[in-house]
Coordinates of C-alpha atoms in Angstrom, one line a residue:
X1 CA 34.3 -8.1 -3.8
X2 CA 35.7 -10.0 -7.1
X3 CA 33.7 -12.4 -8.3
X4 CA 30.5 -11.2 -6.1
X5 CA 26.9 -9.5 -7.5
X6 CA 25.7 -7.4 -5.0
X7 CA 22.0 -6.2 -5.0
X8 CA 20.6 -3.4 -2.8
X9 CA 16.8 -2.6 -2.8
X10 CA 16.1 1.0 -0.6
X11 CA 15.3 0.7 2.6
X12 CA 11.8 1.0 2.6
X13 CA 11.0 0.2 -1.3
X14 CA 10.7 2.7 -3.2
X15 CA 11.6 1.1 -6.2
X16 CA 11.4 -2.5 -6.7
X17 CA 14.2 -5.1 -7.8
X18 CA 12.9 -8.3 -9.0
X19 CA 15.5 -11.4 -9.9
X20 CA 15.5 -15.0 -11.1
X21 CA 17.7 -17.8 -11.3
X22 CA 17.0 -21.6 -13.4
X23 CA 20.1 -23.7 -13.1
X24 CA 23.2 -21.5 -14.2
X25 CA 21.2 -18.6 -15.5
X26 CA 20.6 -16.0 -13.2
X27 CA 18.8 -12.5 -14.2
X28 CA 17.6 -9.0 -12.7
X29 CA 15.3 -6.5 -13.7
X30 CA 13.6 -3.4 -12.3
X31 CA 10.4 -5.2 -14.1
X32 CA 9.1 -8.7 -14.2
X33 CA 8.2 -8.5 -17.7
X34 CA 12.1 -8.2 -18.6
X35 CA 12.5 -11.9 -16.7
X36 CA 9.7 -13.5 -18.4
X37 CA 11.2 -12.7 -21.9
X38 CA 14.2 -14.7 -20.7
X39 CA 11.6 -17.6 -19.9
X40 CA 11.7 -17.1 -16.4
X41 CA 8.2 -17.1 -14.8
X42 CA 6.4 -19.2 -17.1
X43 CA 3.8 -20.5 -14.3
X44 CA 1.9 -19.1 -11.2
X45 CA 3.1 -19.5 -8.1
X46 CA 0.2 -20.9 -6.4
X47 CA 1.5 -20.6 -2.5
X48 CA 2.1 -17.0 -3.4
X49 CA -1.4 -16.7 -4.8
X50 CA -2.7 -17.8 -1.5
X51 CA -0.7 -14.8 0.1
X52 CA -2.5 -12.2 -2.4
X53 CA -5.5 -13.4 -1.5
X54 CA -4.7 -13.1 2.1
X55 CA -2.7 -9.6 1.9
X56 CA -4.3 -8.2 -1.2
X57 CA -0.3 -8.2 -2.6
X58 CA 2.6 -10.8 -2.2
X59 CA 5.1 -9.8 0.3
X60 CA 8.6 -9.7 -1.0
X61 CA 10.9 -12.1 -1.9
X62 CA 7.5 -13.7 -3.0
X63 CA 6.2 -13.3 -6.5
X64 CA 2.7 -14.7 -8.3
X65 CA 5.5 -16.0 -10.6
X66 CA 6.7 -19.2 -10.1
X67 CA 10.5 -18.3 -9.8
X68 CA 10.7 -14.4 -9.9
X69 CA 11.3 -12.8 -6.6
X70 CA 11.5 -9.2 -5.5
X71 CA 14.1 -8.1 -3.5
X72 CA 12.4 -7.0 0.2
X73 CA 13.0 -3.6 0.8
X74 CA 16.4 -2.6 3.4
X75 CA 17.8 -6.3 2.2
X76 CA 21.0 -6.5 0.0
X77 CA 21.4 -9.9 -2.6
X78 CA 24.8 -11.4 -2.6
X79 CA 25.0 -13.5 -5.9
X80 CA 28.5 -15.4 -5.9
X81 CA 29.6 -15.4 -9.8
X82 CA 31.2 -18.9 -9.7
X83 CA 28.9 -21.2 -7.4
X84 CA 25.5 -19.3 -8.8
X85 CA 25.1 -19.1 -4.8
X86 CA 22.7 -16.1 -3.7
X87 CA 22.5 -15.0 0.4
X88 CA 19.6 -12.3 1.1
X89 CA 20.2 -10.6 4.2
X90 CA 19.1 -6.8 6.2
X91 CA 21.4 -4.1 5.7
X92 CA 19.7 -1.5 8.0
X93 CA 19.7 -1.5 11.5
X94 CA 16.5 -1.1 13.1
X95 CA 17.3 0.5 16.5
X96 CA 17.1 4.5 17.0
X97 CA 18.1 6.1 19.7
X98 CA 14.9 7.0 22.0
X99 CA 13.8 10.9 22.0
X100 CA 13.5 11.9 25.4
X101 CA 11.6 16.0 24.8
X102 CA 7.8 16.5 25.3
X103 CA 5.5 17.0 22.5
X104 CA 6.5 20.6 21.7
X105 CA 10.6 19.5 21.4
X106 CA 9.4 16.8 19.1
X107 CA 7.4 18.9 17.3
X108 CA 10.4 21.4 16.7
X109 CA 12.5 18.4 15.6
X110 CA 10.1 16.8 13.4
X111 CA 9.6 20.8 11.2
X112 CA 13.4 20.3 11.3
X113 CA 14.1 16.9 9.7
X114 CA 11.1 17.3 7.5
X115 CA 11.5 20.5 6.3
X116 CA 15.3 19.4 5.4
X117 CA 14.3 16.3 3.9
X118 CA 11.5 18.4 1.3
X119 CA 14.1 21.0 0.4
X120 CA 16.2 18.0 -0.6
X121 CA 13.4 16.7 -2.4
X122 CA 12.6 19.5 -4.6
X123 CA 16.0 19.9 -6.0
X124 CA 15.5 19.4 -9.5
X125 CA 17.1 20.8 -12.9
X126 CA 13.3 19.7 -14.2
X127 CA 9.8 21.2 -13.3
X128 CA 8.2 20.1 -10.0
X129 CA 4.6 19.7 -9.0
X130 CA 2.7 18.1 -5.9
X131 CA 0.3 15.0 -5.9
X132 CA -2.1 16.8 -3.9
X133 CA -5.2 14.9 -2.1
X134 CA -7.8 16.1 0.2
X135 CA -5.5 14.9 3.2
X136 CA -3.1 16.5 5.5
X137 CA 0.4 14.0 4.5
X138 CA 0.2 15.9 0.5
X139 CA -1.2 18.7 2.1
X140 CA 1.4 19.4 4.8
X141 CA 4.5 18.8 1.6
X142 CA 2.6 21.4 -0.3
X143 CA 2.9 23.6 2.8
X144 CA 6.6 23.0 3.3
X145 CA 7.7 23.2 -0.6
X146 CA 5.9 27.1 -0.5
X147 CA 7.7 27.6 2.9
X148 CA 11.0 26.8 1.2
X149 CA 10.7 29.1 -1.5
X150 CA 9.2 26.6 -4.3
X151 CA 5.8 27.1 -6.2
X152 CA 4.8 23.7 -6.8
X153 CA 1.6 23.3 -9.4
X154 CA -0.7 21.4 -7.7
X155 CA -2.6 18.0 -9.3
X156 CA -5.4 16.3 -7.8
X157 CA -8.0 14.2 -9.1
X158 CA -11.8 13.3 -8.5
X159 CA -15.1 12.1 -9.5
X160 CA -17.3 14.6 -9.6
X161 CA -18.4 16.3 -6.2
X162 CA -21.7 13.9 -5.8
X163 CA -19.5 11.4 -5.0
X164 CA -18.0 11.0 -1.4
X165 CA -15.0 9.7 -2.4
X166 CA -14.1 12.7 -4.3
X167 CA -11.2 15.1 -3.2
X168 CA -11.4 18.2 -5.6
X169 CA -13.2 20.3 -3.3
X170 CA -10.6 20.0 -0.3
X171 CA -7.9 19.6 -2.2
X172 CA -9.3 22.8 -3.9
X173 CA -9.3 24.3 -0.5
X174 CA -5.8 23.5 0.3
X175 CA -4.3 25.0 -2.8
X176 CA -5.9 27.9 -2.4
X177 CA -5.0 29.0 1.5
X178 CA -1.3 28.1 0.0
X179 CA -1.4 30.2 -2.4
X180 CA -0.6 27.5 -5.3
X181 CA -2.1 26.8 -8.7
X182 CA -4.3 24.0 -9.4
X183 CA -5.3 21.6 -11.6
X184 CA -8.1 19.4 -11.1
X185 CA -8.6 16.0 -13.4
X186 CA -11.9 15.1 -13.4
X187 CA -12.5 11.1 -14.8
X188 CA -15.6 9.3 -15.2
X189 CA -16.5 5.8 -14.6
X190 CA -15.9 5.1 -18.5
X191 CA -13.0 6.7 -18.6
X192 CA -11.7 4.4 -15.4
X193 CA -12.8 1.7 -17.0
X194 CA -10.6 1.8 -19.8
X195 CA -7.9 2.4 -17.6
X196 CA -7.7 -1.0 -16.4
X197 CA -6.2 -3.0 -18.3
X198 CA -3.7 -0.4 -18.7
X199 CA -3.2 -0.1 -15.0
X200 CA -2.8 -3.8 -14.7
X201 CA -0.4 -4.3 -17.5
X202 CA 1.9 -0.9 -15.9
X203 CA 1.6 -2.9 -12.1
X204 CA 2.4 -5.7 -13.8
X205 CA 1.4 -7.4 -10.5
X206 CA -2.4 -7.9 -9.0
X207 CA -3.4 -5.0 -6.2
X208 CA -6.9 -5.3 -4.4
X209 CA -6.3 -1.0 -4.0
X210 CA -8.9 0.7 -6.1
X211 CA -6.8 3.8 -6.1
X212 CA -4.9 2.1 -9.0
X213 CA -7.2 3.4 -11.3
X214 CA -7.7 7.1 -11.0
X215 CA -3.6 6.8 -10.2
X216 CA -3.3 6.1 -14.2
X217 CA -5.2 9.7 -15.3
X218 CA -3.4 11.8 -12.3
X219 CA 0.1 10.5 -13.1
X220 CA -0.6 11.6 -17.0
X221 CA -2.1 14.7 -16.5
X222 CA 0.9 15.9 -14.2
X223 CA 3.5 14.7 -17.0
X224 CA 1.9 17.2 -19.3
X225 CA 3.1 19.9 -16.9
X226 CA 5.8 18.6 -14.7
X227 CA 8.7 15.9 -14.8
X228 CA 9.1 15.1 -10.7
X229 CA 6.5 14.8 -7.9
X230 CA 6.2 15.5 -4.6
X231 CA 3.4 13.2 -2.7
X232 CA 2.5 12.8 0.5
X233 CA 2.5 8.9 0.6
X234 CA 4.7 7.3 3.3
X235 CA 3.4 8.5 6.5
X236 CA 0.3 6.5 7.8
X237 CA 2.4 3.7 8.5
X238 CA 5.2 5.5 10.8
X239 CA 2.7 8.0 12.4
X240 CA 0.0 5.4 13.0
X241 CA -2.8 6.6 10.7
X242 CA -4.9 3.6 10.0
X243 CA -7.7 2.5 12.1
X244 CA -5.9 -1.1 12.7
X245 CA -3.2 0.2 15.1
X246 CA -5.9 1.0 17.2
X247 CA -6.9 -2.4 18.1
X248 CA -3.8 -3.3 20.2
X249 CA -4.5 -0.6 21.7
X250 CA -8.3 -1.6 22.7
X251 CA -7.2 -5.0 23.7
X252 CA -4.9 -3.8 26.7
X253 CA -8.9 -3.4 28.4
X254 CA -9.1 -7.4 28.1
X255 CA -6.3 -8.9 26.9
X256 CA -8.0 -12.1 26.4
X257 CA -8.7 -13.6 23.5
X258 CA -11.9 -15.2 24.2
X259 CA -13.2 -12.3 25.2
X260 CA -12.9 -10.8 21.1
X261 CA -14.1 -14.5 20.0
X262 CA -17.2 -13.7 22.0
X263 CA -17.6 -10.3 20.3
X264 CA -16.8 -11.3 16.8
X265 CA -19.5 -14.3 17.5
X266 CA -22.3 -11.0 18.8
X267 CA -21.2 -9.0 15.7
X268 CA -21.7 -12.0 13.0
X269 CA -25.1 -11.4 12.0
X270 CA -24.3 -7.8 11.7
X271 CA -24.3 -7.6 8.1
X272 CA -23.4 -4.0 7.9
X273 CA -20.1 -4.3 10.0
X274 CA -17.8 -2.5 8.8
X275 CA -14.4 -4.5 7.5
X276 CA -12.2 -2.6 9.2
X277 CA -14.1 -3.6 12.9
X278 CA -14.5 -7.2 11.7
X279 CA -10.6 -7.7 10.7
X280 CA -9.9 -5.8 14.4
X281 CA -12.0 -8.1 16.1
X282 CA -10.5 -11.3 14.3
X283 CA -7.1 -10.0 15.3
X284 CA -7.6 -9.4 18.7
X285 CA -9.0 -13.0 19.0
X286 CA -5.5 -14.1 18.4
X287 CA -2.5 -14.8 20.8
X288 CA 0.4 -15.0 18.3
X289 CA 1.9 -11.5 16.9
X290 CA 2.5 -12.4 13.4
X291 CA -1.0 -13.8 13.3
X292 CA -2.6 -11.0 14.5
X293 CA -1.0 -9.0 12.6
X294 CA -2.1 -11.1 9.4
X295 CA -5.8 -11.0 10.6
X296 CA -5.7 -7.3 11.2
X297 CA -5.0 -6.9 7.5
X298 CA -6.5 -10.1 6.1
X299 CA -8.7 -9.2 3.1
X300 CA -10.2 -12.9 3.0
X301 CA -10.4 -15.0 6.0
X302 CA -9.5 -18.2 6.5
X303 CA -13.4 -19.5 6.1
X304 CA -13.1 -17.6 2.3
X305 CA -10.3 -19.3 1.8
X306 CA -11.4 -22.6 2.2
X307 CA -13.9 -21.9 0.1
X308 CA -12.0 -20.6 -2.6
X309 CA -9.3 -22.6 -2.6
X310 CA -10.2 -25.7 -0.3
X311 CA -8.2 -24.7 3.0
X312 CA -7.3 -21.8 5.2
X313 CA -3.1 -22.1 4.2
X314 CA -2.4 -18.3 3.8
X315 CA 0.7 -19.5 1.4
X316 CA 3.1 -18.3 3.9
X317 CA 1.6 -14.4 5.2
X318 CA 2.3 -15.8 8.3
X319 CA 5.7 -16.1 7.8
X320 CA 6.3 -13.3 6.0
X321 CA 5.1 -11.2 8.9
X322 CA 7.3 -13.7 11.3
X323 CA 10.4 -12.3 9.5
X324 CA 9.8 -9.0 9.6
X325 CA 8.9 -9.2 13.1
X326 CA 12.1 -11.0 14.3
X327 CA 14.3 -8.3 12.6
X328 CA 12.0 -5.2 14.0
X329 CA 12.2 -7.4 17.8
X330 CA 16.3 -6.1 17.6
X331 CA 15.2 -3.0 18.9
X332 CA 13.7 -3.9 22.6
X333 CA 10.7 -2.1 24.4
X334 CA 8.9 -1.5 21.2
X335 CA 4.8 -2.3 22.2
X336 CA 2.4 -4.2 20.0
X337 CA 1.1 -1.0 18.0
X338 CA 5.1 0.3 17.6
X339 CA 5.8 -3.3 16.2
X340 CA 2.9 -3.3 13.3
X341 CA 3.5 0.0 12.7
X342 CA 7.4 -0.5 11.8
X343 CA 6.4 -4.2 9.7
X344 CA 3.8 -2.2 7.7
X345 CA 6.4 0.8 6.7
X346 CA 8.6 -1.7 5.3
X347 CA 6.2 -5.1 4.2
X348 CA 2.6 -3.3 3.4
X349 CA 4.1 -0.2 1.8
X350 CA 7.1 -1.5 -0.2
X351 CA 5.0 -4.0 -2.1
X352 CA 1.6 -2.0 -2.8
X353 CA 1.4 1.6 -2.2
X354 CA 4.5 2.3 -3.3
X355 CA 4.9 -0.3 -5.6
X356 CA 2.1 0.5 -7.9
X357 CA 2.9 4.2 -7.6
X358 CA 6.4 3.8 -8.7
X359 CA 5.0 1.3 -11.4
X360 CA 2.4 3.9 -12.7
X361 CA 4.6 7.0 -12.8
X362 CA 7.1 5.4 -14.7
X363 CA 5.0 4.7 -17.4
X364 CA 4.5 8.4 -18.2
X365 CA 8.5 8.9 -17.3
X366 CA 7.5 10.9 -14.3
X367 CA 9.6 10.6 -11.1
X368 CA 7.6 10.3 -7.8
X369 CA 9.4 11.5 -4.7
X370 CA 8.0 10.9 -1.3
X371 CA 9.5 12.9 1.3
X372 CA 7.3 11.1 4.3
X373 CA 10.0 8.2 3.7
X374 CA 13.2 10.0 3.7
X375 CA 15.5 8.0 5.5
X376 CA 16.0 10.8 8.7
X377 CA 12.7 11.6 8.9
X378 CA 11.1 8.0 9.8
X379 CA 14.5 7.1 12.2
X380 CA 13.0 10.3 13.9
X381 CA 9.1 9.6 14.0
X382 CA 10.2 5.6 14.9
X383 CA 12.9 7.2 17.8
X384 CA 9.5 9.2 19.3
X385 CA 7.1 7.4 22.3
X386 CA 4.5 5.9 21.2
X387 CA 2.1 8.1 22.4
X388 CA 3.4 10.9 20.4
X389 CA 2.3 8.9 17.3
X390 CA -0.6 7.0 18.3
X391 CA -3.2 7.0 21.0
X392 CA -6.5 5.5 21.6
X393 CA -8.8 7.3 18.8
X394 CA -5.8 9.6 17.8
X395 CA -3.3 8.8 15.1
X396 CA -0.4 10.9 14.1
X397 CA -0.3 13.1 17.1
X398 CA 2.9 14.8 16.6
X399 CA 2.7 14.7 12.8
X400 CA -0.7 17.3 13.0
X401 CA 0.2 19.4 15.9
X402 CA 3.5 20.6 13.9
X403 CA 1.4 20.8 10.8
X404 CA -0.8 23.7 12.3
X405 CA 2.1 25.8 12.3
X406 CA 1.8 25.3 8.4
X407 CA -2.2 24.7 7.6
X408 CA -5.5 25.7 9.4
X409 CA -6.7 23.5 11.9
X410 CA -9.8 22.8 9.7
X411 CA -7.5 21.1 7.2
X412 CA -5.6 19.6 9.8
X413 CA -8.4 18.1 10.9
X414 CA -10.2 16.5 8.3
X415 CA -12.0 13.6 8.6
X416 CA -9.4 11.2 6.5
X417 CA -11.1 9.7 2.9
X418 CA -8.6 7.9 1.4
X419 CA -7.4 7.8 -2.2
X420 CA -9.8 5.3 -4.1
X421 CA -13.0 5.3 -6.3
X422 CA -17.0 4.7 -5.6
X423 CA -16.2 1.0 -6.7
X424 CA -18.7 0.2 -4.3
X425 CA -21.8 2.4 -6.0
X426 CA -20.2 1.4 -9.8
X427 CA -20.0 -2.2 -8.9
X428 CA -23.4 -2.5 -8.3
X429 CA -24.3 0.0 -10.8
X430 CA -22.9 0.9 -14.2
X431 CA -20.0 -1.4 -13.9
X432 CA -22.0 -4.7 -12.7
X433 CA -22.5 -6.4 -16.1
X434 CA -18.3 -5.7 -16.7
X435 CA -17.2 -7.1 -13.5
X436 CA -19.7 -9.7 -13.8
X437 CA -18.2 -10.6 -17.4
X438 CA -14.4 -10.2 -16.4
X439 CA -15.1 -12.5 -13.1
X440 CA -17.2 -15.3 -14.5
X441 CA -14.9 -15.6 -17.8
X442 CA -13.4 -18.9 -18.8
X443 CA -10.1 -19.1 -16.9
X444 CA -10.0 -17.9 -13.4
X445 CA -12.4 -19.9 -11.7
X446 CA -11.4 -22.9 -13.4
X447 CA -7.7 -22.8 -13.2
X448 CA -7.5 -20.8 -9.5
X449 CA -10.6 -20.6 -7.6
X450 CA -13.9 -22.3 -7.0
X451 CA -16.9 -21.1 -8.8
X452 CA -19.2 -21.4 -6.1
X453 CA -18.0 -19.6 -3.7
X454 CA -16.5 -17.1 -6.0
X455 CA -20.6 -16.8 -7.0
X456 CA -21.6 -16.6 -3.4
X457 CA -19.4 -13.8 -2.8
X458 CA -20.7 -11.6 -5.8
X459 CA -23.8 -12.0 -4.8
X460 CA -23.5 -11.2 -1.2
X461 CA -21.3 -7.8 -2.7
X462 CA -24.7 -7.2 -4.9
X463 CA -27.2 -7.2 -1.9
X464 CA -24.6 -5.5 0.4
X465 CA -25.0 -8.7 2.9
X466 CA -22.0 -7.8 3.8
X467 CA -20.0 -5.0 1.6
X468 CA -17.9 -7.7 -0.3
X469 CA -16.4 -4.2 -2.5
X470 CA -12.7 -5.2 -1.8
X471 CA -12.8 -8.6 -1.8
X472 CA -14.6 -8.2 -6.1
X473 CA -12.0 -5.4 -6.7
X474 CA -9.6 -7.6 -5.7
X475 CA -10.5 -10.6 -7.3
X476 CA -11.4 -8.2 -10.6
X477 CA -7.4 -7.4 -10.7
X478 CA -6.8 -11.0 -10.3
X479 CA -8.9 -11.9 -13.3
X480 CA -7.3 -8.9 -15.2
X481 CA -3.9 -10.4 -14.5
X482 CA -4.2 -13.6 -14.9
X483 CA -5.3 -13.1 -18.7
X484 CA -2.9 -10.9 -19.6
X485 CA 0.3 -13.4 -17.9
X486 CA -1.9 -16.6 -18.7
X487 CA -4.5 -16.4 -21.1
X488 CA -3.4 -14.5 -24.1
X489 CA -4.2 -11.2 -23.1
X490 CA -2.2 -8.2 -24.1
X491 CA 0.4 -7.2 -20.9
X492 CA 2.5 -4.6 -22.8
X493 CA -1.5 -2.8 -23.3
X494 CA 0.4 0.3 -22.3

């Protein structure tokens, strides 16, 4: 249309869009830096900083820049030439037609659609390898790329086998019963270390995900070998893989609220609960859907808010969520579990999984494809029941039964690790006196968050009273951050 800008972000965020506009000036960029030369950005958003801290990242349009904004993923930016008028609005309809087989039919159909949607995926006129973890999502592309004719080289990388965290050994595994090359990268703690304010600089934006870090020396090593990747990312969300869609599904046994307040109040001198149960429980205590949903992924709770900051505002989360629900509530019948499931594919994965790995590979000029996100495959896992995704104790039913046409059940099956490093251990450890330095420097506690309670919380991480290990990671990035945009530091360290 003459006279009309039009912006289109993919529909579940692949790649980011940011944009800013002062007056008659209006600019876009596939990276914020690129704005901030132009002078836009100059301060911190402070609302938005109250959503990191909630979230661990700031949900698009939101940026921790005070007038940059990302473009939400499945959204399209009308920017009229004349006026300087912009209108965001969805472009994607969330309704799917309901599949109406039993589990065997939808297993068929899912080997179809995904089988389609890798063979699209590896065409290349450039060398093509596979992100491989110890899981079944990499594990299960792998599988299909060899099925389709393609012999991917294989990357993974770990910590040395001491270390529970570390995925060489089944990742090992997995290469070998396909019949595919591998490379392991093995890092240390130094060599992580040095990574960050690399990592941080690349991201250009905060992330409380520790899997930033050995990220940096996976993405380079594959580089030296390949030009695209295949990963595996994308499918925890659609297929219900994380331990929090399982809540919703506990609290149909007492749906009442005060029932989880009296469990979270039995549970508080637990020191040793684990996050994951304590965020479930604060979650189920709530009655309205965008705040449970907040408090199901809330990495600091209101009562660490208010200490760091002086109140519980979450700088708009809430809202945030609010949005998302009201579009995903166009499509009718959808239960509590379907409806977090569909805001997280397109909120939590657009703007930190697959923000920081698009972020990363980029800066090595390596092009990350994820075929778990193919635009048929999730309208067909989101079209299945429920149940054929998640159950009580069971996530991503129909995504593991088809994968044991593909991989023995013993890799099928294993006990899910996650991508991240033993921040934990390191924190405590070799690391302490660096975090301790980076944390306590002049600057963030001053300018952002109070002292105290940022002490408190260190030192309750320290003696394990609780496991405060995301909450310092998190605020580590912060600090990282807010030198290199604020306080002089170097955020072109690439």
């Amino acid at each position: 249309e003459e006279g009309k800008l039009y912006f289109v972000r993919d529909p579940f965020g692949v790649k980011p869009l940011y944009y800013a506009k002062n007056g008659e000036k209006f600019a876009f960029a596939s990276e914020a830096r690129v704005l901030r030369v132009l002078g836009f950005g100059a301060s911190l958003d402070e609302r938005s900083l109250r959503q990191f801290l909630t979230l661990r990242y700031v949900p698009s349009p939101d940026t921790l820049w005070d007038g940059i904004k990302r473009l939400p993923p499945g959204h399209v930016l009308a920017y009229e030439i004349g006026s300087g008028e912009m209108r965001l609005s969805p472009y994607l309809k969330f309704d799917v037609d309901r599949f109406d087989g039993d589990i065997r039919e939808a297993a068929d159909a899912y080997r179809g659609v995904l089988a389609d949607a890798v063979k699209r995926q590896l065409l290349s006129d450039v060398p093509v390898g596979i992100l491989l973890s110890g899981g079944i999502d990499s594990a299960l592309v792998a599988a299909m790329a060899k099925d389709a004719g393609a012999e991917p080289p294989c990357f993974t990388v770990g910590f040395g086998r001491y270390h529970p965290e570390c995925e060489l050994a089944e990742a090992e595994e997995t290469a070998r019963v396909l019949g595919l090359s591998f490379h392991p990268i093995r890092v240390g703690a130094d060599e992580l270390w040095e990574a960050l304010e690399k990592v941080v600089a690349a991201v250009e934006e905060p992330l409380g995900t520790t899997s930033v870090l050995p990220m940096w020396y996976l993405v380079q090593r594959a580089r030296q070998g390949v030009t695209v990747v295949l990963t595996g990312q994308g499918s925890d969300e659609p297929w219900g893989g994380y331990f929090r869609y399982q809540a919703p599904l506990l609290g149909r046994f007492a749906p009442w609220p005060g029932v989880w307040k009296g469990l979270g109040r039995f549970f508080s001198s637990w020191q040793g609960m684990p996050e994951a149960l304590e965020r479930g429980l604060r979650m189920l205590r709530e009655r309205d859907p965008a705040s449970r949903i907040v408090e199901a992924c809330a990495l600091f709770p209101a009562k660490d808010r208010i200490a760091l900051l002086g109140d519980a505002d979450d700088g708009g989360a809430k809202e945030a969520v609010s949005r998302w629900l009201a579009l995903v509530a166009r499509e009718k019948g959808l239960d509590e579990a379907e409806r977090m499931m569909r805001v997280d594919a397109r909120m939590n994965l657009a703007d930190d999984l697959l923000l920081y790995g698009d972020k990363i590979s980029m800066a090595f000029s390596l092009e990350a494809r994820v075929p778990m996100l193919d635009l048929e495959v999730v309208r067909f896992v989101e079209s299945l029941p429920r149940a054929f995704r998640v159950q009580l104790w069971r996530g991503k039913v129909v995504h593991k039964f088809m994968a044991q046409r593909y991989l023995p059940a013993r890799i099928v099956h294993r006990k899910k690790k996650g991508f991240r490093v033993p921040f934990a251990e390191w924190s405590r450890g070799i690391w302490r006196k660096k975090v301790e330095d980076r944390l306590f420097s002049e600057g963030i506690h001053l300018r952002l968050l109070n002292k105290q309670a940022l002490w408190r919380i260190w030192q309750e991480h320290l003696q394990q009273k609780p496991d405060r290990s995301r909450q310092v990671f998190t605020l580590l990035m912060l600090a990282v951050w807010w030198e290199q945009q604020f306080g002089g530091g170097n955020s072109e360290s690439m």
